[in-house]
Coordinates of C-alpha atoms in Angstrom, one line a residue:
M1 CA 13.9 -16.4 11.2
K2 CA 12.5 -18.0 8.4
Y3 CA 11.8 -17.6 6.0
I4 CA 9.1 -19.6 3.3
L5 CA 9.1 -18.3 -0.9
V6 CA 6.3 -18.3 -2.9
T7 CA 6.6 -17.6 -6.8
G8 CA 4.7 -18.5 -9.7
G9 CA 4.7 -19.7 -13.3
V10 CA 3.0 -20.7 -16.2
I11 CA -0.3 -17.7 -15.7
S12 CA -0.6 -15.5 -13.3
G13 CA -3.6 -15.6 -10.7
I14 CA -3.1 -19.5 -11.2
G15 CA -3.2 -19.7 -6.6
K16 CA 0.1 -18.2 -4.8
G17 CA -1.2 -16.1 -2.0
V18 CA -3.8 -18.6 -1.4
I19 CA -0.9 -21.8 -0.9
A20 CA 0.9 -19.2 0.9
S21 CA -1.8 -18.4 3.3
S22 CA -2.6 -21.6 3.7
T23 CA 1.1 -22.5 4.3
G24 CA 1.4 -19.9 7.0
F25 CA -1.7 -21.0 8.9
L26 CA -0.6 -24.8 8.7
M27 CA 2.9 -23.3 10.0
K28 CA 0.4 -21.1 13.0
T29 CA -1.1 -24.7 13.9
L30 CA 2.7 -25.7 15.5
G31 CA 2.2 -23.0 17.4
L32 CA 4.9 -20.7 15.4
K33 CA 4.1 -16.8 14.7
V34 CA 3.9 -16.2 11.3
T35 CA 3.7 -13.1 9.2
S36 CA 3.5 -11.9 5.3
I37 CA 4.9 -10.5 2.5
K38 CA 3.6 -9.6 -0.9
I39 CA 5.8 -8.5 -3.2
D40 CA 4.1 -6.3 -6.1
P41 CA 6.9 -5.7 -9.7
Y42 CA 4.4 -3.1 -10.8
L43 CA 5.4 0.3 -11.2
N44 CA 2.8 2.0 -9.2
I45 CA 4.0 3.3 -4.9
D46 CA 0.0 1.2 -3.8
A47 CA -2.7 -0.2 -4.7
G48 CA -4.4 2.2 -4.0
T49 CA -4.7 3.5 -7.7
L50 CA -5.8 1.0 -9.7
S51 CA -9.0 0.3 -11.1
P52 CA -10.1 -3.2 -8.9
L53 CA -11.5 -5.1 -12.8
D54 CA -7.9 -4.2 -13.3
H55 CA -6.2 -6.1 -10.5
G56 CA -9.2 -7.0 -8.0
E57 CA -9.9 -5.0 -4.6
V58 CA -8.2 -3.0 -3.1
F59 CA -8.0 -3.8 0.6
V60 CA -6.8 -1.4 3.7
L61 CA -4.5 -2.2 6.4
D62 CA -4.8 -0.6 10.0
D63 CA -2.9 1.8 9.1
G64 CA -4.4 3.2 5.9
G65 CA -1.9 0.9 4.2
E66 CA -4.1 0.8 0.6
V67 CA -2.3 -2.9 -1.1
D68 CA -3.1 -5.8 -3.0
L69 CA -5.4 -8.5 -2.0
D70 CA -3.9 -11.2 -1.3
L71 CA -2.4 -9.8 2.2
G72 CA -6.9 -9.5 2.3
N73 CA -6.3 -13.7 2.4
Y74 CA -3.2 -13.6 4.7
E75 CA -5.3 -11.2 7.1
R76 CA -8.4 -13.6 6.9
F77 CA -6.4 -17.4 6.8
L78 CA -3.5 -16.0 9.7
D79 CA -5.5 -14.2 11.1
I80 CA -2.9 -11.5 11.7
R81 CA -2.0 -7.4 11.3
L82 CA -1.0 -6.3 9.0
S83 CA 0.8 -2.7 7.3
R84 CA 1.2 -0.9 4.6
D85 CA 5.6 -2.1 4.5
N86 CA 3.9 -5.4 4.4
N87 CA 3.4 -5.2 0.4
I88 CA 6.8 -4.5 -1.9
T89 CA 6.1 -3.0 -4.9
T90 CA 8.8 -1.3 -7.3
G91 CA 7.5 1.9 -6.7
K92 CA 8.1 2.0 -3.1
I93 CA 11.7 0.4 -3.2
Y94 CA 13.1 3.1 -6.1
R95 CA 11.2 5.9 -4.9
E96 CA 13.7 5.0 -1.6
V97 CA 16.9 3.9 -3.3
I98 CA 16.8 7.0 -5.6
E99 CA 15.7 9.2 -2.4
R100 CA 18.5 8.1 -0.2
E101 CA 20.5 8.9 -3.6
R102 CA 20.0 13.0 -3.8
R103 CA 20.6 12.5 0.1
G104 CA 24.1 11.0 0.0
D105 CA 23.9 8.1 0.5
Y106 CA 25.3 6.9 -1.9
L107 CA 27.9 9.4 -2.7
G108 CA 30.6 8.6 -5.1
K109 CA 28.7 5.5 -6.0
T110 CA 27.4 4.0 -9.6
V111 CA 23.6 3.7 -8.6
Q112 CA 22.7 -0.1 -10.0
V113 CA 20.0 -2.1 -10.8
V114 CA 22.7 -5.2 -8.1
P115 CA 23.3 -4.1 -5.3
H116 CA 21.6 -1.0 -4.6
I117 CA 17.8 -2.3 -5.8
T118 CA 18.2 -5.9 -4.5
N119 CA 19.7 -4.8 -1.4
A120 CA 17.3 -2.3 -1.3
I121 CA 14.7 -5.5 -1.8
Q122 CA 16.7 -7.8 1.5
N123 CA 16.9 -4.5 3.3
W124 CA 13.3 -4.6 3.5
I125 CA 12.2 -7.7 3.7
E126 CA 14.7 -8.5 6.6
R127 CA 13.2 -5.2 8.6
V128 CA 9.5 -5.8 8.5
A129 CA 9.8 -10.0 8.6
K130 CA 10.1 -8.5 12.8
K131 CA 7.7 -6.4 13.4
P132 CA 4.7 -7.7 15.2
V133 CA 1.7 -9.1 13.7
D134 CA -0.8 -9.7 16.1
D135 CA -1.7 -8.9 20.2
S136 CA 1.2 -10.5 21.8
N137 CA 4.1 -8.3 20.7
E138 CA 5.9 -10.7 19.8
E139 CA 8.7 -11.0 17.0
P140 CA 7.6 -13.4 14.3
D141 CA 9.0 -16.7 13.5
I142 CA 8.1 -17.6 9.8
C143 CA 8.5 -15.5 7.2
I144 CA 6.1 -15.8 4.3
I145 CA 7.3 -14.4 1.2
E146 CA 5.0 -14.0 -2.1
L147 CA 6.7 -13.1 -5.6
G148 CA 3.7 -11.9 -7.1
G149 CA 3.3 -13.0 -11.0
T150 CA 5.3 -15.2 -12.5
V151 CA 9.1 -16.0 -13.2
G152 CA 10.7 -14.7 -16.4
D153 CA 8.1 -10.9 -16.3
I154 CA 11.0 -8.2 -16.8
E155 CA 9.0 -5.9 -14.7
S156 CA 10.1 -9.3 -11.5
A157 CA 13.5 -9.8 -12.4
P158 CA 14.8 -7.4 -10.5
F159 CA 13.0 -9.2 -7.3
V160 CA 13.6 -12.6 -8.6
E161 CA 17.2 -11.4 -8.0
A162 CA 17.1 -10.3 -4.4
M163 CA 15.8 -13.7 -3.6
R164 CA 18.6 -15.6 -5.3
Q165 CA 21.0 -13.1 -2.9
F166 CA 19.2 -14.3 -0.5
Q167 CA 18.9 -17.6 0.5
F168 CA 23.0 -17.3 1.2
R169 CA 22.2 -14.3 3.2
V170 CA 20.0 -15.9 5.3
G171 CA 21.5 -19.5 5.0
Y172 CA 20.5 -22.7 4.3
E173 CA 19.1 -24.1 6.5
N174 CA 16.0 -20.7 6.8
F175 CA 15.8 -20.4 3.0
F176 CA 11.8 -22.6 2.0
L177 CA 11.7 -21.5 -1.7
I178 CA 7.9 -23.1 -3.5
H179 CA 7.3 -23.0 -6.8
V180 CA 2.8 -22.8 -7.9
S181 CA 2.6 -24.3 -11.0
L182 CA 0.2 -24.7 -13.4
V183 CA -0.4 -28.8 -14.7
P184 CA -3.5 -28.0 -17.2
V185 CA -5.3 -30.9 -18.3
V186 CA -5.8 -31.6 -22.5
G187 CA -8.6 -32.9 -24.8
S188 CA -11.2 -35.1 -24.3
V189 CA -8.9 -37.7 -22.5
G190 CA -8.0 -35.0 -19.9
E191 CA -5.0 -36.2 -19.9
Q192 CA -2.4 -33.6 -17.6
K193 CA 0.4 -32.0 -19.3
T194 CA 3.7 -31.8 -17.0
K195 CA 5.5 -29.4 -20.0
P196 CA 4.3 -26.0 -18.9
T197 CA 5.9 -27.1 -15.2
Q198 CA 9.6 -28.4 -16.8
S199 CA 9.1 -24.9 -18.6
S200 CA 8.9 -23.0 -16.4
V201 CA 10.6 -24.5 -12.8
R202 CA 13.5 -24.9 -16.2
D203 CA 14.1 -20.5 -16.3
L204 CA 13.2 -20.5 -12.5
R205 CA 16.6 -22.4 -12.0
G206 CA 18.5 -20.7 -14.9
L207 CA 17.8 -17.9 -12.6
G208 CA 19.4 -19.5 -9.4
L209 CA 16.7 -20.5 -7.1
S210 CA 15.8 -24.3 -7.3
P211 CA 12.5 -25.0 -5.6
D212 CA 11.6 -26.7 -2.1
M213 CA 8.9 -28.0 -3.6
I214 CA 6.4 -27.5 -6.5
A215 CA 2.5 -27.0 -5.7
C216 CA 0.5 -28.2 -9.3
R217 CA -2.2 -27.0 -9.6
S218 CA -4.3 -28.8 -11.4
S219 CA -8.3 -29.3 -12.4
K220 CA -8.2 -32.5 -10.8
P221 CA -5.7 -34.4 -8.0
L222 CA -2.5 -34.8 -9.8
D223 CA -1.0 -39.0 -11.1
A224 CA 0.9 -40.7 -9.4
E225 CA 3.3 -41.6 -12.5
I226 CA 2.6 -37.0 -13.3
K227 CA 4.3 -36.6 -10.4
S228 CA 6.5 -39.2 -10.7
K229 CA 7.9 -36.8 -14.0
I230 CA 8.2 -34.1 -12.4
S231 CA 10.3 -35.0 -10.2
M232 CA 12.6 -36.5 -12.1
F233 CA 12.5 -33.0 -14.6
C234 CA 12.1 -30.5 -12.4
H235 CA 14.6 -32.3 -9.7
V236 CA 12.6 -32.8 -6.7
K237 CA 11.8 -35.5 -4.1
P238 CA 8.7 -37.3 -5.6
E239 CA 7.2 -36.6 -2.0
N240 CA 8.5 -32.3 -2.6
V241 CA 5.8 -32.7 -5.7
I242 CA 2.7 -31.2 -4.0
G243 CA -1.2 -31.3 -5.9
V244 CA -3.0 -28.9 -5.5
H245 CA -6.7 -29.7 -7.0
D246 CA -10.0 -27.3 -7.6
C247 CA -11.0 -28.2 -4.4
N248 CA -15.5 -27.0 -2.7
S249 CA -13.8 -23.8 -0.9
L250 CA -10.2 -21.9 -0.1
Y251 CA -10.9 -23.3 3.7
H252 CA -9.7 -26.9 2.3
V253 CA -6.8 -26.6 0.6
P254 CA -4.9 -26.0 3.9
L255 CA -6.8 -29.6 5.2
L256 CA -5.3 -30.7 1.4
L257 CA -1.2 -29.7 1.9
H258 CA -1.6 -31.2 5.2
S259 CA -2.9 -34.5 4.1
Q260 CA 0.0 -34.4 1.7
G261 CA 3.4 -33.9 4.3
V262 CA 3.7 -30.7 3.1
L263 CA 4.2 -29.3 7.3
D264 CA 6.6 -32.9 7.8
I265 CA 8.6 -31.7 4.5
I266 CA 9.2 -28.2 5.4
R267 CA 10.3 -28.8 9.8
E268 CA 13.1 -30.9 8.0
K269 CA 14.4 -28.4 5.9
L270 CA 14.1 -25.1 8.3
N271 CA 14.8 -28.0 11.2
I272 CA 11.7 -26.1 13.2
A273 CA 11.3 -27.6 16.1
P274 CA 7.1 -27.1 17.2
N275 CA 6.5 -24.5 20.0
I276 CA 3.3 -26.9 21.2
D277 CA 0.7 -24.0 22.7
P278 CA -2.8 -26.4 23.3
T279 CA -4.9 -23.0 21.9
Q280 CA -2.8 -23.2 18.0
G281 CA -4.6 -27.3 18.7
T282 CA -8.0 -26.2 18.9
L283 CA -6.6 -23.6 15.7
F284 CA -6.4 -26.9 13.6
R285 CA -9.8 -28.8 15.0
K286 CA -11.7 -25.6 14.7
W287 CA -10.7 -25.5 10.9
V288 CA -12.1 -28.9 10.0
E289 CA -14.9 -28.0 11.3
L290 CA -15.5 -24.5 8.8
T291 CA -14.8 -27.4 6.1
K292 CA -17.3 -30.0 7.4
R293 CA -19.9 -27.7 8.0
H294 CA -19.4 -25.8 4.3
D295 CA -19.4 -29.1 2.7
R296 CA -22.8 -30.2 4.2
L297 CA -25.4 -26.5 4.3
Q298 CA -28.3 -27.2 3.3
D299 CA -30.5 -24.9 3.6
T300 CA -30.1 -21.2 1.9
T301 CA -30.4 -17.7 2.5
T302 CA -29.8 -15.9 -1.2
I303 CA -28.0 -11.4 -1.2
V304 CA -28.1 -9.9 -3.8
L305 CA -24.9 -7.9 -3.8
V306 CA -25.3 -4.6 -6.5
G307 CA -21.5 -3.3 -7.3
K308 CA -20.9 -1.6 -10.6
Y309 CA -17.7 -3.6 -10.7
T310 CA -19.1 -6.8 -10.9
N311 CA -18.2 -8.5 -14.5
L312 CA -14.5 -9.2 -11.6
Q313 CA -15.9 -10.3 -8.4
D314 CA -11.9 -10.4 -7.1
S315 CA -13.6 -6.4 -6.9
Y316 CA -15.8 -7.1 -4.2
I317 CA -12.9 -10.6 -2.5
S318 CA -13.2 -8.8 0.5
V319 CA -17.2 -8.6 0.7
S320 CA -18.4 -11.8 -0.2
K321 CA -15.4 -13.9 2.3
A322 CA -17.5 -11.7 5.3
L323 CA -20.7 -12.6 3.8
H324 CA -19.5 -16.6 3.2
H325 CA -18.7 -16.1 6.8
A326 CA -20.7 -15.0 8.7
A327 CA -23.2 -17.7 6.4
M328 CA -21.0 -20.4 7.4
A329 CA -21.4 -19.5 11.2
C330 CA -25.0 -19.3 11.3
N331 CA -24.9 -22.6 8.9
R332 CA -26.5 -21.1 5.9
K333 CA -25.5 -21.5 2.3
L334 CA -25.0 -19.2 1.2
I335 CA -26.5 -18.2 -2.8
I336 CA -24.6 -14.4 -3.7
N337 CA -26.2 -12.7 -6.9
W338 CA -24.0 -10.4 -8.8
V339 CA -26.0 -7.5 -9.7
E340 CA -24.5 -4.5 -12.1
A341 CA -26.2 -1.5 -11.1
T342 CA -26.5 0.0 -14.6
D343 CA -28.8 -2.8 -15.1
L344 CA -31.3 -1.2 -13.2
E345 CA -31.9 1.9 -14.2
D346 CA -34.4 2.3 -16.8
E347 CA -31.6 2.9 -20.1
T348 CA -31.4 -0.5 -19.8
C349 CA -34.6 -0.7 -19.6
A350 CA -34.5 0.8 -23.1
S351 CA -32.1 -0.1 -24.3
D352 CA -31.2 -4.4 -23.3
P353 CA -35.1 -5.1 -21.5
I354 CA -34.3 -8.9 -21.3
K355 CA -31.3 -7.7 -18.9
Y356 CA -33.2 -4.8 -16.9
H357 CA -35.9 -7.7 -16.3
E358 CA -33.5 -9.9 -15.6
S359 CA -32.2 -8.7 -12.7
W360 CA -34.9 -6.3 -11.0
K361 CA -35.7 -10.5 -10.6
K362 CA -32.8 -11.0 -8.7
L363 CA -33.6 -8.3 -6.5
C364 CA -37.5 -8.5 -6.2
T365 CA -36.0 -12.5 -5.3
A366 CA -33.6 -11.4 -2.8
D367 CA -33.7 -12.5 0.6
G368 CA -30.7 -9.7 1.5
I369 CA -29.5 -6.9 -0.8
L370 CA -26.0 -5.2 -0.4
V371 CA -25.2 -1.8 -1.6
P372 CA -20.7 -2.3 -1.0
G373 CA -18.6 0.6 -1.5
G374 CA -17.6 2.7 -4.9
F375 CA -16.2 5.5 -6.7
G376 CA -18.0 7.2 -9.8
E377 CA -21.9 8.1 -10.9
R378 CA -22.1 5.2 -13.8
G379 CA -24.5 3.1 -11.8
V380 CA -25.4 5.2 -8.7
E381 CA -29.4 5.2 -9.8
G382 CA -29.5 1.4 -9.7
K383 CA -28.1 1.4 -6.4
I384 CA -30.3 4.0 -5.3
A385 CA -33.4 2.5 -7.2
A386 CA -32.4 -1.6 -5.0
I387 CA -31.7 1.0 -2.1
K388 CA -35.2 1.9 -1.5
R389 CA -36.6 -1.6 -2.3
A390 CA -34.8 -2.9 0.5
R391 CA -36.5 0.2 2.6
E392 CA -39.8 0.3 1.5
F393 CA -40.3 -3.8 1.2
N394 CA -38.5 -4.7 4.8
I395 CA -35.9 -6.6 2.7
P396 CA -32.4 -6.4 5.4
F397 CA -30.0 -4.2 3.5
L398 CA -26.4 -3.3 4.2
G399 CA -24.9 -0.2 3.0
I400 CA -21.2 0.1 2.4
C401 CA -18.6 3.3 2.5
L402 CA -20.9 5.3 -1.5
G403 CA -23.5 2.7 -0.2
L404 CA -23.6 4.4 3.2
Q405 CA -23.8 7.9 1.3
L406 CA -26.9 6.5 -1.4
A407 CA -29.5 5.1 1.0
S408 CA -29.2 8.5 3.2
I409 CA -29.8 10.4 -0.1
E410 CA -32.5 8.2 -0.9
F411 CA -34.0 9.0 2.4
A412 CA -34.1 12.6 1.8
R413 CA -36.0 12.2 -1.9
N414 CA -38.0 9.6 -1.1
V415 CA -39.4 10.6 2.9
C416 CA -37.8 14.0 3.5
G417 CA -39.2 15.5 0.5
I418 CA -35.0 16.3 -0.7
T419 CA -35.6 15.4 -4.5
N420 CA -33.4 17.0 -5.5
A421 CA -30.4 15.7 -2.4
H422 CA -26.7 14.4 -4.5
S423 CA -23.7 14.1 -3.3
D424 CA -21.3 16.3 -4.8
E425 CA -19.2 13.6 -5.9
L426 CA -21.5 13.0 -8.1
K427 CA -23.4 15.9 -9.3
T428 CA -23.1 19.4 -8.1
E429 CA -25.4 21.5 -10.6
D430 CA -29.1 21.9 -9.2
T431 CA -28.9 20.0 -6.1
T432 CA -28.3 19.7 -2.5
P433 CA -25.3 18.7 -0.8
L434 CA -26.7 16.1 1.3
V435 CA -23.3 14.7 0.4
I436 CA -20.0 16.6 0.7
F437 CA -15.9 16.3 0.7
M438 CA -14.1 15.7 3.6
P439 CA -11.9 19.4 4.6
E440 CA -9.1 17.1 4.9
G441 CA -9.4 15.5 2.1
S442 CA -6.9 16.9 -1.8
K443 CA -9.2 17.0 -4.8
T444 CA -5.4 16.8 -6.7
Q445 CA -3.5 14.7 -5.0
M446 CA -5.7 11.6 -5.2
G447 CA -2.9 8.4 -4.2
G448 CA -3.4 7.6 -0.2
T449 CA -5.4 11.7 0.2
M450 CA -8.1 9.3 1.9
R451 CA -9.9 9.2 5.0
L452 CA -7.7 5.5 5.7
G453 CA -7.2 2.8 7.3
S454 CA -8.3 1.5 11.4
R455 CA -10.5 5.2 12.9
V456 CA -12.7 5.1 16.3
T457 CA -16.5 4.4 16.3
N458 CA -18.7 5.7 19.1
F459 CA -22.2 4.2 18.9
V460 CA -24.5 7.0 20.7
K461 CA -25.3 7.1 24.1
G462 CA -28.7 6.1 25.3
V463 CA -30.0 5.1 22.0
D464 CA -31.2 1.3 21.2
C465 CA -30.1 0.1 18.0
I466 CA -29.1 -3.6 16.5
S467 CA -25.6 -2.7 15.2
K468 CA -24.6 -1.9 18.7
K469 CA -25.7 -5.3 20.5
L470 CA -24.2 -7.3 17.3
Y471 CA -21.0 -5.4 18.2
G472 CA -21.4 -7.4 21.5
N473 CA -22.7 -3.7 23.0
Q474 CA -19.7 -2.2 23.3
D475 CA -19.5 1.7 23.2
S476 CA -16.9 2.8 21.0
I477 CA -15.8 -0.1 17.5
N478 CA -12.5 0.1 15.2
E479 CA -13.3 0.0 11.7
R480 CA -11.8 0.1 8.8
H481 CA -12.2 3.1 6.3
R482 CA -11.7 4.5 2.6
H483 CA -13.8 7.4 1.5
R484 CA -13.8 11.2 0.6
Y485 CA -16.8 12.1 1.3
E486 CA -18.4 12.1 3.8
V487 CA -22.4 12.4 5.3
N488 CA -23.6 16.6 5.2
P489 CA -23.6 17.2 9.2
K490 CA -26.1 20.2 8.2
Y491 CA -28.7 16.9 7.2
V492 CA -28.4 15.0 9.9
P493 CA -31.3 16.0 12.2
E494 CA -34.1 16.5 9.5
L495 CA -33.0 12.6 8.7
E496 CA -33.4 11.8 12.2
K497 CA -36.3 14.0 12.5
N498 CA -37.4 11.4 9.9
G499 CA -36.7 8.1 11.3
L500 CA -33.0 7.3 9.6
K501 CA -30.5 7.8 13.1
F502 CA -27.3 7.8 12.8
V503 CA -26.0 5.7 16.0
G504 CA -22.9 5.6 15.7
R505 CA -20.5 8.9 15.0
D506 CA -16.6 9.9 15.0
E507 CA -14.6 11.3 18.2
T508 CA -16.0 14.7 16.9
G509 CA -19.8 13.8 16.3
E510 CA -20.0 15.4 13.1
R511 CA -19.1 13.2 11.2
M512 CA -21.2 10.0 10.4
E513 CA -20.5 6.3 11.1
I514 CA -23.2 3.9 11.4
L515 CA -27.0 4.7 10.3
E516 CA -30.1 2.0 11.1
L517 CA -33.6 2.8 9.8
E518 CA -37.1 2.7 12.5
G519 CA -39.3 0.0 12.2
H520 CA -37.3 -1.7 10.0
P521 CA -36.1 -4.8 11.0
Y522 CA -32.7 -4.8 9.7
F523 CA -31.8 -1.1 7.6
V524 CA -28.5 -0.6 9.2
A525 CA -25.1 0.9 6.7
S526 CA -21.5 1.5 7.6
Q527 CA -18.9 4.3 6.6
F528 CA -16.6 2.1 7.3
H529 CA -15.7 -0.6 5.5
P530 CA -16.6 -4.6 8.6
E531 CA -15.9 -6.3 5.5
Y532 CA -11.1 -5.9 5.9
K533 CA -11.6 -7.0 9.6
T534 CA -14.3 -10.7 8.8
R535 CA -12.1 -14.5 9.7
P536 CA -13.2 -17.3 9.0
L537 CA -13.8 -18.1 11.8
N538 CA -15.0 -14.5 13.6
P539 CA -17.7 -12.7 10.8
S540 CA -17.2 -9.4 10.7
P541 CA -20.7 -7.9 13.7
L542 CA -22.6 -6.3 10.1
F543 CA -22.7 -9.3 7.4
L544 CA -23.4 -11.8 10.3
G545 CA -26.6 -9.3 11.2
L546 CA -27.3 -9.3 8.0
I547 CA -27.6 -13.1 7.0
L548 CA -29.0 -13.3 10.2
A549 CA -32.0 -10.8 8.6
A550 CA -32.4 -12.5 5.6
S551 CA -32.4 -16.1 7.5
G552 CA -35.0 -14.8 9.6
L553 CA -33.4 -15.4 12.3
L554 CA -32.3 -11.6 13.8
E555 CA -34.5 -11.5 16.8
T556 CA -34.1 -15.1 18.1
Y557 CA -30.2 -14.2 17.6
L558 CA -31.0 -10.8 20.0
D559 CA -32.6 -12.0 22.2
S560 CA -29.6 -15.1 23.4
L561 CA -27.0 -12.5 23.8
E562 CA -29.2 -11.6 26.9
L563 CA -28.8 -15.1 27.7
P564 CA -26.3 -17.2 29.3
E565 CA -23.5 -18.5 27.1
S566 CA -24.4 -21.9 28.2
N567 CA -27.2 -21.3 26.9
R568 CA -27.6 -20.2 24.0
G569 CA -28.0 -22.8 21.2
N570 CA -27.1 -23.3 18.1
L571 CA -27.9 -20.5 14.9
G572 CA -29.6 -23.9 13.0
R573 CA -28.5 -27.3 12.2
Y574 CA -25.0 -27.5 13.5
R575 CA -23.1 -26.6 16.5
S576 CA -21.0 -23.7 16.6
F577 CA -17.4 -22.8 16.0
T578 CA -16.4 -22.0 19.9
E579 CA -17.6 -25.0 21.2
I580 CA -15.4 -27.3 19.3
S581 CA -12.8 -26.5 21.6
E582 CA -15.1 -28.3 24.2
I583 CA -13.7 -32.1 22.2
S584 CA -10.6 -33.5 22.9
S585 CA -9.8 -34.6 19.9
F586 CA -9.0 -34.2 15.8
T587 CA -10.8 -38.0 16.6
D588 CA -13.9 -37.5 19.3
L589 CA -14.2 -34.0 16.1
T590 CA -15.0 -37.0 13.2
Q591 CA -16.9 -39.7 15.2
N592 CA -18.9 -36.7 16.5
Q593 CA -19.4 -35.1 13.5
S594 CA -20.6 -37.9 11.5
T595 CA -23.7 -37.4 12.0
P596 CA -25.5 -34.1 12.2
S597 CA -27.6 -32.8 15.7
N598 CA -30.5 -30.8 15.4

């Protein structure tokens, strides 16, 4: 097993996750099996109780693990399935050590940070790194480890010490360290400064870890003399100083690293021989096409996202990625207009009429409307107003989790005449409980008690629906969930009688999973979170449906599914990703894509 550790310096949020994912992707193009571990030094057991405005999105895994959003990056870039154990927190480590102490595993010993905590960290990494993460069910060849935070943080000290010990435990030839640092551009002349990187590397080396490679984040490409200076003062080869400047998209980062010889540098240190696998060569060519496609898109599609955490867009990072993946598959340049749900409410009209009218203008001019998940009462009436607009004006709409519940409430109020319809989560007095608390949940224990992880959704037999066609006419699907409340089955017959059809349900048939509105071009909502399983080269079906409908392509696409695959044609100006697999070499790709095909 080979290990690649990614650390960060100077500031947090510098892009360690993207660089770690991109490095893993490049290793995967060698035919190697790659897994990832994210270390978060906070004391929480998991990310489930963190506010999205504080820490970004809570990502949910197949096994129900609520984890850091970086694990979403790993899954999307590497096309793997991780488990809750792939996210290490200080809380998890200390809980494990304390439980072992209570059992008497350390009987007679004084339990200390060194060696007990640091040993627990190393044992955890070695155990999780061997878990299969794809359909091959084979042990991975390489494990990418991202250490969250920055070098020098008090809370990360035990993990840094554990990694110092770990490099000797696994051996020099099996351990590679990438340190990500900031090279700021200062002054009107745009001078790049190396002192923050020098200081960060000095701190890292003082803690017993010497970087094999330094990835320098900057707003512009790294100057040659800056590379030489960092090499000299940070004790690395000049070619091991890698510039990672701002790119057109995250999808360009693997190609940027590849162009600077990152694969060769890592292979030399870790003595890695590529596993010849033709499918992985195809993977790289598809990725190149992905970036080329992203850069040349011209036809735009505008989606308005109505949420309550829009002040930090990382709160909806998987939703945003799912939209972009679907848009690229449809050859559309995506424009996301972020609208805070409260800005659509009457209170904002009174307090800030300009913001109110600007928000409604965005909503009314959008090609599609998306209402994502969320918790709490704030912004609910604004989301319901957006859903009503989508329903009444035939605007393509996708609701997720809370979005499905509010779509049901809006329909009950304005179509079925249940004017006081509401959710027990939000209001219980003088209301009709259209959305109720799930009996297996807990109202006292908040962490890890929701309906979490991958669950089966069965399409209702004999019902012709868009969702099933988008999922390839499968009878059942597996998607990830994160919710405590559900649509009250008592009112389902009334909703369906008036045209709101629940076309997807759980195994019991009592829990509503997917709804569609009859006679609407695309009015779809799901209780599950389809965004968690999106991939750059394989977009989520429900997001694909939204973009297709918003672009006026849905009907054509659905009709094409009845044809043989060879006769389906393009969704836009350019070929599909699957067609790239027929191109035999990178040279063919660049020559064939030099001009757009019609």
